[in-house]
Amino acid sequence: SERVYEKLEDLEEGILALMWVRM
């Protein structure tokens, strides 16, 4: 379950990066 949490964190970072690029 720890790995799943890590993947969620990476996904969150990716979404933030996409939002920054769209700005």
PDB file of N, CA and C in Angstrom, residues 1-15:
ATOM      1  N   SER A   1       0.850  -1.211   0.000  1.00  0.00           N
ATOM      2  CA  SER A   1       0.000   0.000   0.000  1.00  0.00           C
ATOM      3  C   SER A   1       0.880   1.253   0.000  1.00  0.00           C
ATOM      4  N   GLU A   2       2.082   1.122   0.512  1.00  0.00           N
ATOM      5  CA  GLU A   2       2.994   2.276   0.541  1.00  0.00           C
ATOM      6  C   GLU A   2       3.349   2.694  -0.875  1.00  0.00           C
ATOM      7  N   ARG A   3       3.538   1.719  -1.746  1.00  0.00           N
ATOM      8  CA  ARG A   3       3.913   2.033  -3.140  1.00  0.00           C
ATOM      9  C   ARG A   3       2.776   2.778  -3.821  1.00  0.00           C
ATOM     10  N   VAL A   4       1.552   2.382  -3.522  1.00  0.00           N
ATOM     11  CA  VAL A   4       0.389   3.054  -4.130  1.00  0.00           C
ATOM     12  C   VAL A   4       0.377   4.515  -3.722  1.00  0.00           C
ATOM     13  N   TYR A   5       0.715   4.779  -2.454  1.00  0.00           N
ATOM     14  CA  TYR A   5       0.730   6.165  -1.968  1.00  0.00           C
ATOM     15  C   TYR A   5       1.797   6.966  -2.693  1.00  0.00           C
ATOM     16  N   GLU A   6       2.928   6.323  -2.925  1.00  0.00           N
ATOM     17  CA  GLU A   6       4.022   7.005  -3.640  1.00  0.00           C
ATOM     18  C   GLU A   6       3.585   7.345  -5.063  1.00  0.00           C
ATOM     19  N   LYS A   7       2.875   6.417  -5.697  1.00  0.00           N
ATOM     20  CA  LYS A   7       2.419   6.658  -7.073  1.00  0.00           C
ATOM     21  C   LYS A   7       1.414   7.803  -7.086  1.00  0.00           C
ATOM     22  N   LEU A   8       0.581   7.877  -6.065  1.00  0.00           N
ATOM     23  CA  LEU A   8      -0.399   8.964  -5.988  1.00  0.00           C
ATOM     24  C   LEU A   8       0.320  10.292  -5.873  1.00  0.00           C
ATOM     25  N   GLU A   9       1.398  10.318  -5.099  1.00  0.00           N
ATOM     26  CA  GLU A   9       2.167  11.557  -4.939  1.00  0.00           C
ATOM     27  C   GLU A   9       2.771  11.972  -6.278  1.00  0.00           C
ATOM     28  N   ASP A  10       3.314  11.004  -7.006  1.00  0.00           N
ATOM     29  CA  ASP A  10       3.901  11.306  -8.326  1.00  0.00           C
ATOM     30  C   ASP A  10       2.821  11.843  -9.260  1.00  0.00           C
ATOM     31  N   LEU A  11       1.634  11.236  -9.191  1.00  0.00           N
ATOM     32  CA  LEU A  11       0.534  11.670 -10.056  1.00  0.00           C
ATOM     33  C   LEU A  11       0.167  13.108  -9.730  1.00  0.00           C
ATOM     34  N   GLU A  12       0.125  13.419  -8.425  1.00  0.00           N
ATOM     35  CA  GLU A  12      -0.220  14.784  -7.996  1.00  0.00           C
ATOM     36  C   GLU A  12       0.801  15.774  -8.533  1.00  0.00           C
ATOM     37  N   GLU A  13       2.080  15.409  -8.444  1.00  0.00           N
ATOM     38  CA  GLU A  13       3.146  16.297  -8.952  1.00  0.00           C
ATOM     39  C   GLU A  13       2.991  16.496 -10.452  1.00  0.00           C
ATOM     40  N   GLY A  14       2.648  15.437 -11.154  1.00  0.00           N
ATOM     41  CA  GLY A  14       2.474  15.513 -12.605  1.00  0.00           C
ATOM     42  C   GLY A  14       1.333  16.461 -12.957  1.00  0.00           C
ATOM     43  N   ILE A  15       0.236  16.370 -12.206  1.00  0.00           N
ATOM     44  CA  ILE A  15      -0.920  17.246 -12.464  1.00  0.00           C
ATOM     45  C   ILE A  15      -0.531  18.691 -12.207  1.00  0.00           C
TER      46      ILE A  15
END
